[in-house]
Amino acid sequence: MMPFDLVIVGAGPAGLRAAVEAAAGGLSVMLVDEGREPGGQIYRGSESGAFAGTAKLGPDYAAGAVLAAAFRASGVQALFGATVIQIEREADGSFCVSVATGHDKAVVIRAKVVIAATGAQERPFPIDGWTLPGVMTAGAAQTMLKADGVVPDGPVVLAGTGPLLYLLAAQYAALGVAIDTLLDTAAPGNWRRALRHVPGFLASRYAFKGLGLLCKALAATRIIRGVEAVAAIGDTRLSAVAYRKGATERTIPAHVLLLHHGVVPQINLTWSAGAQHRWNAARLAFEPVRDASGQTDVPGLFIAGDSGGIGGAQAAEAEGALAAFGVLRMLRGTAGDDDRTERQWRRRLAVSLRGRAFLDALYAPRQSHLSPPDDVIVCRCEEVTAGDIRKAVRRGAMGPNQVKAFTRAGMGPCQSRMCGLTTVAIIAAETGQSPSDIGHMRLRAPVKPVTVAQIASLSDTGERSAVD
Amino acid sequence: MFRRLVEPAGHVTVTIDGRPFSVAAGETLSTAMLLAGFAGLRRSARLGRERGPFCGMGVCFDCLVTIDGAANRQACLVRVRDGMAVQTGTRLAALADTVPE
Amino acid sequence: MSPAPERPGNDCDVAVIGGGVVGLSLAYGLAKTGLTVTILDEGDVAHRASRGNFGLVWVQGKGLDNPDYASWSLASARAWPVFADEIEAATETPLSYEQRGGLMASLTEQDLDARCNDLRRLHNRGRDCADFERLDAGGMKRLLPAIGPDVVGGTFCPHDGHVNALRLFNALHAAAASLGAIYRPNATVEAINCRLDGFSITGAAGEIRAGKVVLAAGLGNARLGPMVGIHAPVRPQRGQILVTEKLAHFLDYPLGTIRQTDEGGVMIGDSKEEVGFDNGTRHDVLAGIAANAIRIFPLLAQAQVVRSWGALRVMTPDGYPIYDRSVTHPGAYLVTCHSGVTLAAVHASHVAGMIASGDWLPDLTPFAAGRFADVPPPG
Ligand SMILES: Cc1cc2nc3c(=O)[nH]c(=O)nc-3n(C[C@H](O)[C@H](O)[C@H](O)COP(=O)(O)OP(=O)(O)OC[C@H]3O[C@@H](n4cnc5c(N)ncnc54)[C@H](O)[C@@H]3O)c2cc1C
Ligand SMILES: Cc1cc2nc3c(=O)[nH]c(=O)nc-3n(C[C@H](O)[C@H](O)[C@H](O)COP(=O)(O)OP(=O)(O)OC[C@H]3O[C@@H](n4cnc5c(N)ncnc54)[C@H](O)[C@@H]3O)c2cc1C
């Protein structure tokens, strides 16, 4: 099989825009996404979801259909329902991209260059009882809304911090869905810390959108601010939510608890591919190190969109375009026929990143929620508690890899997506080291579980069936 | 626990733990199961505790169910198909049960 | 708490360099003799084979050309039950050590014949060597009902067993600490110098003064050995391992390349690759490992792999351990091997005892480093 010029991982705004621009520049492109259609997180379901073709989820959402149509028109080949499990750079500088393509099958796709646009995931919000059925993330609820038009029923509590929490509340409000309580867990001092970022924020599109959001959500919902020690209560499923505000502790009945703690880049794939990542202290997350086109220190591996650092959908789309131009320059010596377009995208990127610093500061999680009490489960897969991790640290495990060996935290199917950042936060709190010195636990391929049969089919003979 | 805002275009039948359910065609399996009243879908491997859908986007691996004999598949990444047979409650998958004939 | 060091000018009686299973087993054994022990280790990111091994306590096929190593491995397997009890009692950590025998599966008659000839040849050398039994396909099926039709037969060795490798690692830390041993992470050793009362060991953690020093730094021994006059040209040899989700119990015995852990996960490994210090994984190598596993246990095809990794074995030129004491730097010792789990029991008892007393028994003379005098240093 001839290698593709470019393999793109992820069909969110970043991956779709990269595909459109790269195809326009004449490259042979293969796009892979584990979802069922183009869109990614923000535009999920914009082709065939419950609200496709409507404005009910807001104008931002409606933009997804336009981008998806441009992608469909670009002629780029795509594999949906397919998960990239490993990216390896070969001695000749090209890439082997291992893709699980469905029951028992996997293929190796070869490419000269790879753009990873795998997006974000929600930051883990480990609280007492968060493993109970009935407790979900706000993102999960929003995905159910976009993909299936389904909303929670019975007493519903939203808890946490971050724009997405309020966005969901506003989307529910607009659709007439009742939320009982929104527990805002942002630290009270956040406003003060965010103040110096106000000018940037006022110049951003969030100012307008953000205030609109707050107003809608505020009007329809009981919001309790300055909340701490949120806990999910129930035997085999959620029945109530407990929290503390100041000196008072309260318990409210709930059938559904939706947690949110902001979003962070999905780094498993790029970390396992060998790209260097760095701690971003303002965003409390690890991010890949990239140049202006999104290229990492692994030559030919580019990263665009939220997987490179949270910037939102418009920034993601701009980064997708810029990465495509970077790839064109690398493979063709020119970034398409028109530098102006590239400059325009660069400007759009700068504009769309305005105001981010304000949001980061305003919605920063509390320390007590990042590094939870001893009896809270941190690693959901291996059922390892914060206390287990602290004990390992006291026994001399100064970093996440040794903690993992001592406790098994991070060894389950989610491969530390649900516990990695919490583990680092606990080690930081215990040892006084900064997360930047601690680092994340090593992330390896396959970045998602696949069957032994799928691994076996990664021998090079399986390659033929890659795209037919 | 959950309800539908939008009436589905059509229905298909899936079997969950041996019982038939009429669900919206093309719906996400985890959504269909929540609507059908299944909150817990499996048990955790070590402590045997109930677990249900959590992240909804394929990163947490808590919504694992057996689909047409294949154990531990993520219900949030799969759409329902007519005739799909789903099994809940697995703690440790028994391989012998899942080997295709 | 442990007593003060024998010599007041020292921080400890013995410094053990290396916090892998080898260093920890020795540290535990040394602390048991009443000595004060400090373990100096690197930090979180390090080549530490002890975090990536397969967990076999294995004698089958060990030392085919070296009866000394064969009987040394067997001695350790025999000492393991008592060792495991002792560590479990000291730490309340279940090691899930099992010694019901282990198997090797053959996919061709040729392979089976060759394996049996090797094992018989070793057995016939008359030393204290492991027993083994040849099994045909039916015999394999009786012990391993899930075995596939491609398996023509195999060998069974009653001394083989396995252990939860990470719990062993964790428990050895706890056991050594319970006897007063001090563990110092982020303490990479850069230099070892003789003093009147012993050694001055310097590096990332400053200076440590110790009466004796034990080099158990795995791959680091190649660099540290010459500092005490011991040439230990160890090199990395990569092994890749796949591990599945936790599954209902179906395997009663470990195989040399496939075993089910007490927690349910199935480990599948392991390759032998000469790739320097690259501890990554390769899709083609993993594909081969997976395909082979499916031939042996077809039902594994459906199991989900949750992780894979590469780890570096600590390999000497002839593949056998080095146990040595320094002539130029009396009080300095070096221990290295590529089966540190299997040999943990003898390391904690015999070898630690010899280092503590200074009486070097003849058991260890075949493993002196002098045999590599002509081998150039690695790298
Ligand atoms: C749950 C959730 C909901 C969000 N909702 C909103 C919202 O409503 N409004 C908003 O402004 N922002 C939202 N965001 C923020 C969102 O990340 C960005 O706005 C935007 O979607 C980023 O675009 P992207 O192209 O970088 O990534 P994404 O849109 O996240 O797209 C990444 C794509 O990569 C795919 N992928 C990931 N890993 C692999 C792999 N290994 N193999 C194959 N495919 C893979 C995913 O399936 C996904 O389709 C949300 C984020 C999350 C996590
Ligand atoms: C894939 C694989 C499978 C294996 N399977 C088995 C098995 O089934 N059974 C079995 O018995 N064995 C097995 N082994 C081997 C076993 O893991 C090793 O024998 C054992 O881990 C080696 O132990 P060690 O303590 O010497 O080395 P390591 O575990 O590598 O530890 C060396 C330690 O020394 C430290 N160090 C290095 N340099 C310095 C320095 N300058 N200063 C301070 N500290 C330093 C390192 O940080 C590290 O902590 C396997 C190994 C591999 C790689």
PDB file of N, CA and C and ligand atoms in Angstrom, chain C residues 17-24 40-43 45-58 62 169 183 187-190 216-221 223-224 237-241 270-271 309-314 335-343, ligand 2:
ATOM      1  N   ILE C  17      23.398  -0.024  46.666  1.00  0.00           N
ATOM      2  CA  ILE C  17      23.107   0.890  45.554  1.00  0.00           C
ATOM      3  C   ILE C  17      22.169   0.175  44.590  1.00  0.00           C
ATOM      4  N   GLY C  18      20.965   0.694  44.457  1.00  0.00           N
ATOM      5  CA  GLY C  18      19.975   0.084  43.558  1.00  0.00           C
ATOM      6  C   GLY C  18      18.753  -0.371  44.324  1.00  0.00           C
ATOM      7  N   GLY C  19      17.602   0.135  43.922  1.00  0.00           N
ATOM      8  CA  GLY C  19      16.337  -0.222  44.579  1.00  0.00           C
ATOM      9  C   GLY C  19      15.453  -1.080  43.696  1.00  0.00           C
ATOM     10  N   GLY C  20      16.042  -2.007  42.970  1.00  0.00           N
ATOM     11  CA  GLY C  20      15.260  -3.019  42.256  1.00  0.00           C
ATOM     12  C   GLY C  20      15.097  -4.244  43.133  1.00  0.00           C
ATOM     13  N   VAL C  21      14.526  -5.329  42.592  1.00  0.00           N
ATOM     14  CA  VAL C  21      14.327  -6.514  43.443  1.00  0.00           C
ATOM     15  C   VAL C  21      15.635  -7.063  43.966  1.00  0.00           C
ATOM     16  N   VAL C  22      16.711  -6.926  43.195  1.00  0.00           N
ATOM     17  CA  VAL C  22      17.985  -7.474  43.665  1.00  0.00           C
ATOM     18  C   VAL C  22      18.477  -6.670  44.873  1.00  0.00           C
ATOM     19  N   GLY C  23      18.526  -5.357  44.719  1.00  0.00           N
ATOM     20  CA  GLY C  23      18.991  -4.524  45.829  1.00  0.00           C
ATOM     21  C   GLY C  23      18.093  -4.652  47.051  1.00  0.00           C
ATOM     22  N   LEU C  24      16.800  -4.712  46.831  1.00  0.00           N
ATOM     23  CA  LEU C  24      15.861  -4.775  47.959  1.00  0.00           C
ATOM     24  C   LEU C  24      15.955  -6.108  48.688  1.00  0.00           C
ATOM     25  N   LEU C  40      20.317   3.258  48.269  1.00  0.00           N
ATOM     26  CA  LEU C  40      20.409   4.459  47.434  1.00  0.00           C
ATOM     27  C   LEU C  40      19.864   4.122  46.055  1.00  0.00           C
ATOM     28  N   ASP C  41      18.890   4.898  45.603  1.00  0.00           N
ATOM     29  CA  ASP C  41      18.240   4.554  44.340  1.00  0.00           C
ATOM     30  C   ASP C  41      18.117   5.806  43.480  1.00  0.00           C
ATOM     31  N   GLU C  42      17.855   5.583  42.209  1.00  0.00           N
ATOM     32  CA  GLU C  42      17.539   6.717  41.340  1.00  0.00           C
ATOM     33  C   GLU C  42      16.106   7.153  41.605  1.00  0.00           C
ATOM     34  N   GLY C  43      15.601   8.069  40.790  1.00  0.00           N
ATOM     35  CA  GLY C  43      14.269   8.615  41.009  1.00  0.00           C
ATOM     36  C   GLY C  43      13.179   7.844  40.297  1.00  0.00           C
ATOM     37  N   VAL C  45      11.886   8.188  37.256  1.00  0.00           N
ATOM     38  CA  VAL C  45      12.143   7.778  35.879  1.00  0.00           C
ATOM     39  C   VAL C  45      13.520   7.138  35.851  1.00  0.00           C
ATOM     40  N   ALA C  46      13.557   5.834  35.647  1.00  0.00           N
ATOM     41  CA  ALA C  46      14.821   5.108  35.683  1.00  0.00           C
ATOM     42  C   ALA C  46      14.611   3.774  34.999  1.00  0.00           C
ATOM     43  N   HIS C  47      15.683   3.178  34.536  1.00  0.00           N
ATOM     44  CA  HIS C  47      15.574   1.802  34.071  1.00  0.00           C
ATOM     45  C   HIS C  47      15.516   0.917  35.307  1.00  0.00           C
ATOM     46  N   ARG C  48      14.355   0.334  35.523  1.00  0.00           N
ATOM     47  CA  ARG C  48      14.151  -0.450  36.735  1.00  0.00           C
ATOM     48  C   ARG C  48      13.367  -1.680  36.312  1.00  0.00           C
ATOM     49  N   ALA C  49      14.094  -2.705  35.903  1.00  0.00           N
ATOM     50  CA  ALA C  49      13.459  -3.910  35.359  1.00  0.00           C
ATOM     51  C   ALA C  49      12.447  -4.490  36.341  1.00  0.00           C
ATOM     52  N   SER C  50      12.672  -4.225  37.610  1.00  0.00           N
ATOM     53  CA  SER C  50      11.799  -4.779  38.645  1.00  0.00           C
ATOM     54  C   SER C  50      10.364  -4.277  38.539  1.00  0.00           C
ATOM     55  N   ARG C  51      10.139  -3.177  37.814  1.00  0.00           N
ATOM     56  CA  ARG C  51       8.772  -2.694  37.633  1.00  0.00           C
ATOM     57  C   ARG C  51       8.132  -3.277  36.379  1.00  0.00           C
ATOM     58  N   GLY C  52       8.923  -3.984  35.572  1.00  0.00           N
ATOM     59  CA  GLY C  52       8.377  -4.426  34.290  1.00  0.00           C
ATOM     60  C   GLY C  52       8.549  -5.895  34.008  1.00  0.00           C
ATOM     61  N   ASN C  53       8.763  -6.709  35.055  1.00  0.00           N
ATOM     62  CA  ASN C  53       9.068  -8.108  34.755  1.00  0.00           C
ATOM     63  C   ASN C  53       7.825  -8.992  34.756  1.00  0.00           C
ATOM     64  N   PHE C  54       8.052 -10.276  34.547  1.00  0.00           N
ATOM     65  CA  PHE C  54       6.979 -11.214  34.248  1.00  0.00           C
ATOM     66  C   PHE C  54       6.500 -11.978  35.477  1.00  0.00           C
ATOM     67  N   GLY C  55       7.272 -11.928  36.552  1.00  0.00           N
ATOM     68  CA  GLY C  55       6.801 -12.527  37.806  1.00  0.00           C
ATOM     69  C   GLY C  55       6.950 -14.033  37.931  1.00  0.00           C
ATOM     70  N   LEU C  56       7.822 -14.612  37.129  1.00  0.00           N
ATOM     71  CA  LEU C  56       8.005 -16.062  37.248  1.00  0.00           C
ATOM     72  C   LEU C  56       9.108 -16.374  38.249  1.00  0.00           C
ATOM     73  N   VAL C  57       8.872 -17.402  39.051  1.00  0.00           N
ATOM     74  CA  VAL C  57       9.938 -17.999  39.855  1.00  0.00           C
ATOM     75  C   VAL C  57      10.224 -19.310  39.146  1.00  0.00           C
ATOM     76  N   TRP C  58      11.257 -19.339  38.326  1.00  0.00           N
ATOM     77  CA  TRP C  58      11.331 -20.303  37.231  1.00  0.00           C
ATOM     78  C   TRP C  58      12.663 -21.031  37.221  1.00  0.00           C
ATOM     79  N   LYS C  62      16.682 -23.333  32.927  1.00  0.00           N
ATOM     80  CA  LYS C  62      17.728 -22.421  33.411  1.00  0.00           C
ATOM     81  C   LYS C  62      19.055 -23.164  33.530  1.00  0.00           C
ATOM     82  N   PHE C 169       7.625  -6.394  44.800  1.00  0.00           N
ATOM     83  CA  PHE C 169       8.446  -5.180  44.787  1.00  0.00           C
ATOM     84  C   PHE C 169       8.054  -4.260  45.945  1.00  0.00           C
ATOM     85  N   TYR C 183      15.324   3.937  52.822  1.00  0.00           N
ATOM     86  CA  TYR C 183      15.289   4.017  51.368  1.00  0.00           C
ATOM     87  C   TYR C 183      15.449   5.458  50.940  1.00  0.00           C
ATOM     88  N   ALA C 187      18.669   9.503  44.601  1.00  0.00           N
ATOM     89  CA  ALA C 187      19.997   9.468  45.215  1.00  0.00           C
ATOM     90  C   ALA C 187      20.987   8.762  44.286  1.00  0.00           C
ATOM     91  N   THR C 188      20.956   9.129  43.022  1.00  0.00           N
ATOM     92  CA  THR C 188      21.850   8.520  42.028  1.00  0.00           C
ATOM     93  C   THR C 188      23.309   8.641  42.474  1.00  0.00           C
ATOM     94  N   VAL C 189      24.000   7.515  42.505  1.00  0.00           N
ATOM     95  CA  VAL C 189      25.388   7.499  42.954  1.00  0.00           C
ATOM     96  C   VAL C 189      26.315   7.844  41.797  1.00  0.00           C
ATOM     97  N   GLU C 190      27.241   8.758  42.059  1.00  0.00           N
ATOM     98  CA  GLU C 190      28.195   9.169  41.021  1.00  0.00           C
ATOM     99  C   GLU C 190      29.614   8.666  41.299  1.00  0.00           C
ATOM    100  N   ALA C 216      24.125  -3.078  43.440  1.00  0.00           N
ATOM    101  CA  ALA C 216      22.997  -3.851  42.906  1.00  0.00           C
ATOM    102  C   ALA C 216      22.188  -2.931  42.015  1.00  0.00           C
ATOM    103  N   ALA C 217      22.901  -2.213  41.160  1.00  0.00           N
ATOM    104  CA  ALA C 217      22.288  -1.124  40.397  1.00  0.00           C
ATOM    105  C   ALA C 217      21.823  -1.575  39.020  1.00  0.00           C
ATOM    106  N   GLY C 218      21.612  -2.857  38.825  1.00  0.00           N
ATOM    107  CA  GLY C 218      21.110  -3.328  37.537  1.00  0.00           C
ATOM    108  C   GLY C 218      22.045  -2.898  36.423  1.00  0.00           C
ATOM    109  N   LEU C 219      21.484  -2.248  35.415  1.00  0.00           N
ATOM    110  CA  LEU C 219      22.299  -1.804  34.288  1.00  0.00           C
ATOM    111  C   LEU C 219      23.332  -0.780  34.725  1.00  0.00           C
ATOM    112  N   GLY C 220      23.081  -0.106  35.839  1.00  0.00           N
ATOM    113  CA  GLY C 220      24.034   0.878  36.361  1.00  0.00           C
ATOM    114  C   GLY C 220      25.328   0.245  36.850  1.00  0.00           C
ATOM    115  N   ASN C 221      25.319  -1.061  37.064  1.00  0.00           N
ATOM    116  CA  ASN C 221      26.531  -1.725  37.561  1.00  0.00           C
ATOM    117  C   ASN C 221      27.688  -1.663  36.568  1.00  0.00           C
ATOM    118  N   ARG C 223      28.654   0.858  34.956  1.00  0.00           N
ATOM    119  CA  ARG C 223      29.393   2.094  35.218  1.00  0.00           C
ATOM    120  C   ARG C 223      29.992   2.111  36.631  1.00  0.00           C
ATOM    121  N   LEU C 224      29.221   1.591  37.600  1.00  0.00           N
ATOM    122  CA  LEU C 224      29.672   1.677  38.993  1.00  0.00           C
ATOM    123  C   LEU C 224      30.752   0.636  39.327  1.00  0.00           C
ATOM    124  N   GLN C 237      18.745  -5.871  27.483  1.00  0.00           N
ATOM    125  CA  GLN C 237      18.090  -6.717  26.484  1.00  0.00           C
ATOM    126  C   GLN C 237      16.592  -6.533  26.686  1.00  0.00           C
ATOM    127  N   ARG C 238      15.917  -6.062  25.635  1.00  0.00           N
ATOM    128  CA  ARG C 238      14.520  -5.674  25.813  1.00  0.00           C
ATOM    129  C   ARG C 238      13.575  -6.867  25.747  1.00  0.00           C
ATOM    130  N   GLY C 239      12.567  -6.810  26.595  1.00  0.00           N
ATOM    131  CA  GLY C 239      11.446  -7.738  26.510  1.00  0.00           C
ATOM    132  C   GLY C 239      10.170  -6.929  26.424  1.00  0.00           C
ATOM    133  N   GLN C 240       9.216  -7.363  25.579  1.00  0.00           N
ATOM    134  CA  GLN C 240       7.928  -6.674  25.483  1.00  0.00           C
ATOM    135  C   GLN C 240       6.837  -7.569  26.044  1.00  0.00           C
ATOM    136  N   ILE C 241       5.931  -6.968  26.742  1.00  0.00           N
ATOM    137  CA  ILE C 241       4.883  -7.722  27.432  1.00  0.00           C
ATOM    138  C   ILE C 241       3.529  -7.076  27.163  1.00  0.00           C
ATOM    139  N   ASP C 270       7.568 -12.954  26.232  1.00  0.00           N
ATOM    140  CA  ASP C 270       8.286 -11.716  26.217  1.00  0.00           C
ATOM    141  C   ASP C 270       9.369 -11.890  25.175  1.00  0.00           C
ATOM    142  N   SER C 271       9.662 -10.863  24.474  1.00  0.00           N
ATOM    143  CA  SER C 271      10.654 -10.931  23.403  1.00  0.00           C
ATOM    144  C   SER C 271      12.057 -10.770  23.974  1.00  0.00           C
ATOM    145  N   TRP C 309       4.156  -3.001  27.427  1.00  0.00           N
ATOM    146  CA  TRP C 309       5.352  -2.231  27.763  1.00  0.00           C
ATOM    147  C   TRP C 309       6.594  -2.973  27.311  1.00  0.00           C
ATOM    148  N   GLY C 310       7.667  -2.222  27.254  1.00  0.00           N
ATOM    149  CA  GLY C 310       8.969  -2.814  27.039  1.00  0.00           C
ATOM    150  C   GLY C 310       9.783  -2.571  28.289  1.00  0.00           C
ATOM    151  N   ALA C 311      10.603  -3.544  28.667  1.00  0.00           N
ATOM    152  CA  ALA C 311      11.487  -3.346  29.821  1.00  0.00           C
ATOM    153  C   ALA C 311      12.829  -3.986  29.488  1.00  0.00           C
ATOM    154  N   LEU C 312      13.863  -3.491  30.151  1.00  0.00           N
ATOM    155  CA  LEU C 312      15.220  -3.918  29.804  1.00  0.00           C
ATOM    156  C   LEU C 312      15.771  -4.901  30.823  1.00  0.00           C
ATOM    157  N   ARG C 313      16.090  -6.089  30.337  1.00  0.00           N
ATOM    158  CA  ARG C 313      16.760  -7.062  31.201  1.00  0.00           C
ATOM    159  C   ARG C 313      18.198  -6.620  31.433  1.00  0.00           C
ATOM    160  N   VAL C 314      18.725  -7.086  32.542  1.00  0.00           N
ATOM    161  CA  VAL C 314      20.114  -6.800  32.875  1.00  0.00           C
ATOM    162  C   VAL C 314      20.913  -8.030  32.465  1.00  0.00           C
ATOM    163  N   VAL C 335      26.404  -7.488  42.761  1.00  0.00           N
ATOM    164  CA  VAL C 335      25.429  -8.546  42.472  1.00  0.00           C
ATOM    165  C   VAL C 335      24.596  -8.120  41.278  1.00  0.00           C
ATOM    166  N   THR C 336      24.492  -8.988  40.301  1.00  0.00           N
ATOM    167  CA  THR C 336      23.626  -8.672  39.165  1.00  0.00           C
ATOM    168  C   THR C 336      23.167  -9.963  38.507  1.00  0.00           C
ATOM    169  N   CYS C 337      21.930  -9.946  37.990  1.00  0.00           N
ATOM    170  CA  CYS C 337      21.410 -11.142  37.348  1.00  0.00           C
ATOM    171  C   CYS C 337      20.195 -10.756  36.526  1.00  0.00           C
ATOM    172  N   HIS C 338      19.753 -11.653  35.655  1.00  0.00           N
ATOM    173  CA  HIS C 338      18.569 -11.316  34.872  1.00  0.00           C
ATOM    174  C   HIS C 338      17.325 -12.041  35.364  1.00  0.00           C
ATOM    175  N   SER C 339      17.426 -12.753  36.499  1.00  0.00           N
ATOM    176  CA  SER C 339      16.226 -13.376  37.055  1.00  0.00           C
ATOM    177  C   SER C 339      16.115 -13.046  38.532  1.00  0.00           C
ATOM    178  N   GLY C 340      16.008 -11.768  38.783  1.00  0.00           N
ATOM    179  CA  GLY C 340      16.047 -11.301  40.162  1.00  0.00           C
ATOM    180  C   GLY C 340      14.849 -11.704  40.995  1.00  0.00           C
ATOM    181  N   VAL C 341      13.749 -12.053  40.340  1.00  0.00           N
ATOM    182  CA  VAL C 341      12.586 -12.530  41.087  1.00  0.00           C
ATOM    183  C   VAL C 341      12.857 -13.958  41.557  1.00  0.00           C
ATOM    184  N   THR C 342      13.243 -14.803  40.605  1.00  0.00           N
ATOM    185  CA  THR C 342      13.544 -16.193  40.927  1.00  0.00           C
ATOM    186  C   THR C 342      14.597 -16.283  42.021  1.00  0.00           C
ATOM    187  N   LEU C 343      15.619 -15.449  41.909  1.00  0.00           N
ATOM    188  CA  LEU C 343      16.760 -15.574  42.819  1.00  0.00           C
ATOM    189  C   LEU C 343      16.595 -14.742  44.096  1.00  0.00           C
TER     190      LEU C 343
HETATM  191  C1  LIG D   2      10.617  -8.155  30.325  1.00  0.00           C
HETATM  192  C2  LIG D   2      11.267  -8.765  31.540  1.00  0.00           C
HETATM  193  C3  LIG D   2      10.724  -9.913  32.098  1.00  0.00           C
HETATM  194  C4  LIG D   2      11.323 -10.486  33.214  1.00  0.00           C
HETATM  195  N1  LIG D   2      10.758 -11.595  33.761  1.00  0.00           N
HETATM  196  C5  LIG D   2      11.328 -12.161  34.862  1.00  0.00           C
HETATM  197  C6  LIG D   2      10.749 -13.303  35.470  1.00  0.00           C
HETATM  198  O1  LIG D   2       9.689 -13.773  35.046  1.00  0.00           O
HETATM  199  N2  LIG D   2      11.357 -13.858  36.536  1.00  0.00           N
HETATM  200  C7  LIG D   2      12.528 -13.345  37.026  1.00  0.00           C
HETATM  201  O2  LIG D   2      13.058 -13.909  37.969  1.00  0.00           O
HETATM  202  N3  LIG D   2      13.092 -12.251  36.488  1.00  0.00           N
HETATM  203  C8  LIG D   2      12.507 -11.639  35.426  1.00  0.00           C
HETATM  204  N4  LIG D   2      13.046 -10.514  34.879  1.00  0.00           N
HETATM  205  C9  LIG D   2      14.262  -9.987  35.434  1.00  0.00           C
HETATM  206  C10 LIG D   2      14.089  -9.244  36.693  1.00  0.00           C
HETATM  207  O3  LIG D   2      13.116  -8.243  36.595  1.00  0.00           O
HETATM  208  C11 LIG D   2      15.448  -8.652  36.891  1.00  0.00           C
HETATM  209  O4  LIG D   2      16.335  -9.697  37.199  1.00  0.00           O
HETATM  210  C12 LIG D   2      15.508  -7.757  37.970  1.00  0.00           C
HETATM  211  O5  LIG D   2      14.528  -6.755  37.886  1.00  0.00           O
HETATM  212  C13 LIG D   2      16.841  -7.101  37.979  1.00  0.00           C
HETATM  213  O6  LIG D   2      16.829  -6.544  39.181  1.00  0.00           O
HETATM  214  P1  LIG D   2      17.811  -5.467  39.570  1.00  0.00           P
HETATM  215  O7  LIG D   2      17.372  -5.049  40.893  1.00  0.00           O
HETATM  216  O8  LIG D   2      19.194  -5.950  39.381  1.00  0.00           O
HETATM  217  O9  LIG D   2      17.648  -4.335  38.443  1.00  0.00           O
HETATM  218  P2  LIG D   2      16.587  -3.204  38.291  1.00  0.00           P
HETATM  219  O10 LIG D   2      15.249  -3.632  38.634  1.00  0.00           O
HETATM  220  O11 LIG D   2      16.809  -2.625  36.948  1.00  0.00           O
HETATM  221  O12 LIG D   2      17.014  -2.160  39.385  1.00  0.00           O
HETATM  222  C14 LIG D   2      18.229  -1.463  39.323  1.00  0.00           C
HETATM  223  C15 LIG D   2      18.100  -0.269  40.235  1.00  0.00           C
HETATM  224  O13 LIG D   2      19.327   0.399  40.346  1.00  0.00           O
HETATM  225  C16 LIG D   2      19.097   1.776  40.257  1.00  0.00           C
HETATM  226  N5  LIG D   2      20.336   2.425  39.838  1.00  0.00           N
HETATM  227  C17 LIG D   2      20.990   2.317  38.657  1.00  0.00           C
HETATM  228  N6  LIG D   2      22.076   3.101  38.655  1.00  0.00           N
HETATM  229  C18 LIG D   2      22.130   3.705  39.871  1.00  0.00           C
HETATM  230  C19 LIG D   2      23.009   4.638  40.468  1.00  0.00           C
HETATM  231  N7  LIG D   2      24.076   5.096  39.805  1.00  0.00           N
HETATM  232  N8  LIG D   2      22.740   5.071  41.706  1.00  0.00           N
HETATM  233  C20 LIG D   2      21.648   4.621  42.395  1.00  0.00           C
HETATM  234  N9  LIG D   2      20.810   3.723  41.875  1.00  0.00           N
HETATM  235  C21 LIG D   2      21.037   3.277  40.625  1.00  0.00           C
HETATM  236  C22 LIG D   2      17.984   1.881  39.270  1.00  0.00           C
HETATM  237  O14 LIG D   2      17.317   3.096  39.368  1.00  0.00           O
HETATM  238  C23 LIG D   2      17.106   0.723  39.684  1.00  0.00           C
HETATM  239  O15 LIG D   2      16.217   1.090  40.714  1.00  0.00           O
HETATM  240  C24 LIG D   2      12.481  -9.917  33.770  1.00  0.00           C
HETATM  241  C25 LIG D   2      13.001  -8.757  33.222  1.00  0.00           C
HETATM  242  C26 LIG D   2      12.408  -8.172  32.116  1.00  0.00           C
HETATM  243  C27 LIG D   2      12.984  -6.932  31.569  1.00  0.00           C
END
